[in-house]
mmCIF file of C-alpha atoms in Angstrom:
data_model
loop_
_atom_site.group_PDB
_atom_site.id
_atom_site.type_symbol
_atom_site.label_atom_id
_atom_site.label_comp_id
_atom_site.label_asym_id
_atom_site.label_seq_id
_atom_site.Cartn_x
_atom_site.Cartn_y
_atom_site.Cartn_z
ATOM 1 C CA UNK A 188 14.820 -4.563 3.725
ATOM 2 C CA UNK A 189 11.826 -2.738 5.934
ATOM 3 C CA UNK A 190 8.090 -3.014 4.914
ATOM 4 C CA UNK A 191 5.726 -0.899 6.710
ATOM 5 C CA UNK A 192 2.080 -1.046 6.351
ATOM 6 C CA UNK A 193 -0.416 1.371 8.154
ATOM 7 C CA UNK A 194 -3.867 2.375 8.242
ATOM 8 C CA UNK A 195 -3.350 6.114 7.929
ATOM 9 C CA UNK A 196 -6.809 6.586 8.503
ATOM 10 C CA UNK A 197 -7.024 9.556 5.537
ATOM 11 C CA UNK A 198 -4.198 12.076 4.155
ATOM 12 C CA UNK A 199 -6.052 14.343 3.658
ATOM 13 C CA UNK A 200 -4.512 17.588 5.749
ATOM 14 C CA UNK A 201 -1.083 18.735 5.386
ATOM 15 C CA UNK A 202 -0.421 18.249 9.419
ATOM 16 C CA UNK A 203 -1.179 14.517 8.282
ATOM 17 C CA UNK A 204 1.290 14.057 5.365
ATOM 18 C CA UNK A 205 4.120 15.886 7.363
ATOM 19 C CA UNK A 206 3.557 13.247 10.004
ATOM 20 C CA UNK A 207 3.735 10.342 7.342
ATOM 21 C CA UNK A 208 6.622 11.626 5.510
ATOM 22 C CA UNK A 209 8.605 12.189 8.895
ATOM 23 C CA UNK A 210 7.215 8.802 10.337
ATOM 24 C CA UNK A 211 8.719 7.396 7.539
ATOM 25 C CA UNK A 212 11.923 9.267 7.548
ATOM 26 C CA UNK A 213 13.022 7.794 10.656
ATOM 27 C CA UNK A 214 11.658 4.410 10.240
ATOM 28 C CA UNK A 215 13.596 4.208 6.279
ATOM 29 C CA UNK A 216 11.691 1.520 5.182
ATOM 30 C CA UNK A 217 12.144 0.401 1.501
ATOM 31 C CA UNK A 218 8.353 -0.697 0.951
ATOM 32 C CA UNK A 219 5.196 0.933 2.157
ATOM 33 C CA UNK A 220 1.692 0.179 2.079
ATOM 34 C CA UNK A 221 -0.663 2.719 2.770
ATOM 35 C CA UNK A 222 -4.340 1.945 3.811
ATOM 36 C CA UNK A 223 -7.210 3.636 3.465
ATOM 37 C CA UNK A 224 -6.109 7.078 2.563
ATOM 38 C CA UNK A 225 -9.020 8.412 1.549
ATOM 39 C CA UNK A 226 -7.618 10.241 -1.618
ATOM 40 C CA UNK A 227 -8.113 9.679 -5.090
ATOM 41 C CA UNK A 228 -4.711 8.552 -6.981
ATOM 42 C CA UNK A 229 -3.566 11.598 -8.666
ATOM 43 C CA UNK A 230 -3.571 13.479 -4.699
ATOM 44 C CA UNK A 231 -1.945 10.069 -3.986
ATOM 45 C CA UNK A 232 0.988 10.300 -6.064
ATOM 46 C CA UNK A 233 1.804 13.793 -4.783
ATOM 47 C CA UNK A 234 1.863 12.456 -1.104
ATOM 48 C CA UNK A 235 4.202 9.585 -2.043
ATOM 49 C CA UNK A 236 6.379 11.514 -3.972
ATOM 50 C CA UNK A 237 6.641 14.035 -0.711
ATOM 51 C CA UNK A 238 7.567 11.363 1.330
ATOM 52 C CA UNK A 239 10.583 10.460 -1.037
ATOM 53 C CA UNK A 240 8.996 7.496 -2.856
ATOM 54 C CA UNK A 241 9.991 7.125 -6.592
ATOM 55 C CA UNK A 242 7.703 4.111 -7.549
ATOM 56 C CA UNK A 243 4.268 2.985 -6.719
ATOM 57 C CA UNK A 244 1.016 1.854 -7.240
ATOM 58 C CA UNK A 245 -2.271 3.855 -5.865
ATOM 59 C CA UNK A 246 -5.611 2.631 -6.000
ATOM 60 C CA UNK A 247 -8.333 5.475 -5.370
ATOM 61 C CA UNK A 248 -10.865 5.734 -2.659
ATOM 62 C CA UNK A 249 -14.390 5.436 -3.380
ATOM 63 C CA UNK A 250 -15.576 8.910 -1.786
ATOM 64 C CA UNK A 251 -14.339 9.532 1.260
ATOM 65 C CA UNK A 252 -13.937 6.036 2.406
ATOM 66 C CA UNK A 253 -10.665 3.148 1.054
ATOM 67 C CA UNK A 254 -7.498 4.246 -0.517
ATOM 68 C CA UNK A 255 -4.711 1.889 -0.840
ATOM 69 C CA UNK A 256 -1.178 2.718 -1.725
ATOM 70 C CA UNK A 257 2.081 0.960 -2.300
ATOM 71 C CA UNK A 258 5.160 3.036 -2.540
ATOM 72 C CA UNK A 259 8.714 1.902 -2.863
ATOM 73 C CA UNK A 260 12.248 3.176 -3.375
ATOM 74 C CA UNK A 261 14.724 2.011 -6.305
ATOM 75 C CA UNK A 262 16.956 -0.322 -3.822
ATOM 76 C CA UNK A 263 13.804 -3.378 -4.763
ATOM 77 C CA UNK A 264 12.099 -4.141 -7.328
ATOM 78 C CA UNK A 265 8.248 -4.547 -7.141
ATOM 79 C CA UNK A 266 6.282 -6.374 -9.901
ATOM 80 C CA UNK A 267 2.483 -6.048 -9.906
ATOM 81 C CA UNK A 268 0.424 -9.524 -9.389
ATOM 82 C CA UNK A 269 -3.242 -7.801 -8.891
ATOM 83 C CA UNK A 270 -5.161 -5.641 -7.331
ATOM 84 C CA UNK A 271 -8.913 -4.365 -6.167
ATOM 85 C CA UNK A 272 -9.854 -1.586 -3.579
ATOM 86 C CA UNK A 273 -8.954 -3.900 -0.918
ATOM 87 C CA UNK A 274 -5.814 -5.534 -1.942
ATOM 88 C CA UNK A 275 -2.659 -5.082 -3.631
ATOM 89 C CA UNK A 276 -0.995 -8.443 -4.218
ATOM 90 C CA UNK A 277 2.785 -8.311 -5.822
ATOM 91 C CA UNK A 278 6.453 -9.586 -6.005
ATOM 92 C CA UNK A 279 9.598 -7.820 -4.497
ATOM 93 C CA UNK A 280 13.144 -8.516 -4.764
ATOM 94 C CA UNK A 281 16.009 -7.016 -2.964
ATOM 95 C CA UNK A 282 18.716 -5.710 -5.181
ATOM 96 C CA UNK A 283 21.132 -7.123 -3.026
ATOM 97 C CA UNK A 284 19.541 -10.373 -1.960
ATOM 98 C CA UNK A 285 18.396 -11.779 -4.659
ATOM 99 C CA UNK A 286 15.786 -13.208 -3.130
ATOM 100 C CA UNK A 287 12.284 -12.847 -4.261
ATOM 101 C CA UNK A 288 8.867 -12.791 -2.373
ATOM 102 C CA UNK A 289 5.646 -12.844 -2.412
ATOM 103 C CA UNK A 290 3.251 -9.848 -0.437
ATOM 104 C CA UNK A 291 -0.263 -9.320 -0.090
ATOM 105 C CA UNK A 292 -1.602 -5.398 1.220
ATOM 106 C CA UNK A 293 -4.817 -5.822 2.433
ATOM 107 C CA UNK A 294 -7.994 -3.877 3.743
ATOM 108 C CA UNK A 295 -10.207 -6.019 5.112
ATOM 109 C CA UNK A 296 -14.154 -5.144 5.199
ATOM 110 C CA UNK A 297 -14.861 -3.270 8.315
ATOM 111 C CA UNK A 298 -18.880 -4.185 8.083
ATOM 112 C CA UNK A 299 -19.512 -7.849 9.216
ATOM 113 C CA UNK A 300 -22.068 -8.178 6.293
ATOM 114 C CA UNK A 301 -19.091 -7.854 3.767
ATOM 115 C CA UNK A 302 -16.421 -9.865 5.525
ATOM 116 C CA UNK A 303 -17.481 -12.866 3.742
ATOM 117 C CA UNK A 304 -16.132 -11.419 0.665
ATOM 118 C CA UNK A 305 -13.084 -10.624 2.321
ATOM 119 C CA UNK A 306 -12.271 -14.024 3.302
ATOM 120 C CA UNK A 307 -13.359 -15.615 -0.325
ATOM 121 C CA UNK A 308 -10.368 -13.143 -1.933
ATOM 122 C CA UNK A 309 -7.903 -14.202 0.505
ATOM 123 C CA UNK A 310 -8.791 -17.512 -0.748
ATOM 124 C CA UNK A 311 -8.728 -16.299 -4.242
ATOM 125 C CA UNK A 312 -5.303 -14.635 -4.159
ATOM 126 C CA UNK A 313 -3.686 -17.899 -1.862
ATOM 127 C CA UNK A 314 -4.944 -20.176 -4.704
ATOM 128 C CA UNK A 315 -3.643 -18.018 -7.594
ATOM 129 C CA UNK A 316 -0.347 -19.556 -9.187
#
């Protein structure tokens, strides 16, 4: 199984998404997570599904700024823990493993005055059951 995660740095142009969705093509991973793609969820979903992602969960920027996205294909299975507009914590199993595991996307504060809260949800989510 292949888990890519990328700052995409908005998806906002066409140009862009072609990019993603061939990126993505030749890399075949099963699990994506997208950071800040600067689109609400709804534009979201229709990016995912052009880059030939059944499932996922899409968290919505605030303006132009954050965006979070995790997008998966039916060969795992991907149950929601939490998330916030900087995180998206879950469970994923392989259909052919059987193995489960536990993954943490994560956009960490870019401004040094918010970092603080950054580190207190890593904390959070590492002492969460």
């Amino acid at each position: 199984m292949k888990l890519v995660s990328w700052n995409v740095r908005g998806l906002g142009k066409p140009r862009i998404v072609r990019r993603l969705r061939d990126s993505l093509r030749d890399v075949n991973p099963s699990v994506v997570f997208l950071i800040e793609t600067k689109l609400q969820s709804v534009a979201m979903v229709r990016v995912r599904k052009k880059c030939g992602f059944s499932y996922g969960i899409e968290v919505g920027s605030r303006g132009r700024s954050g965006g979070l996205c995790l997008a998966w294909r039916g060969n795992c299975q991907v149950s929601l823990r939490s998330f916030s507009d900087r995180h998206i914590d879950f469970m994923i199993s392989d259909d052919g493993e059987g193995r489960s595991w536990r993954c943490t996307g994560f956009y960490g504060a870019s401004e040094e005055q918010n970092r603080n809260d950054s580190w207190n949800l890593l904390r959070q989510l590492n002492d969460s059951p």
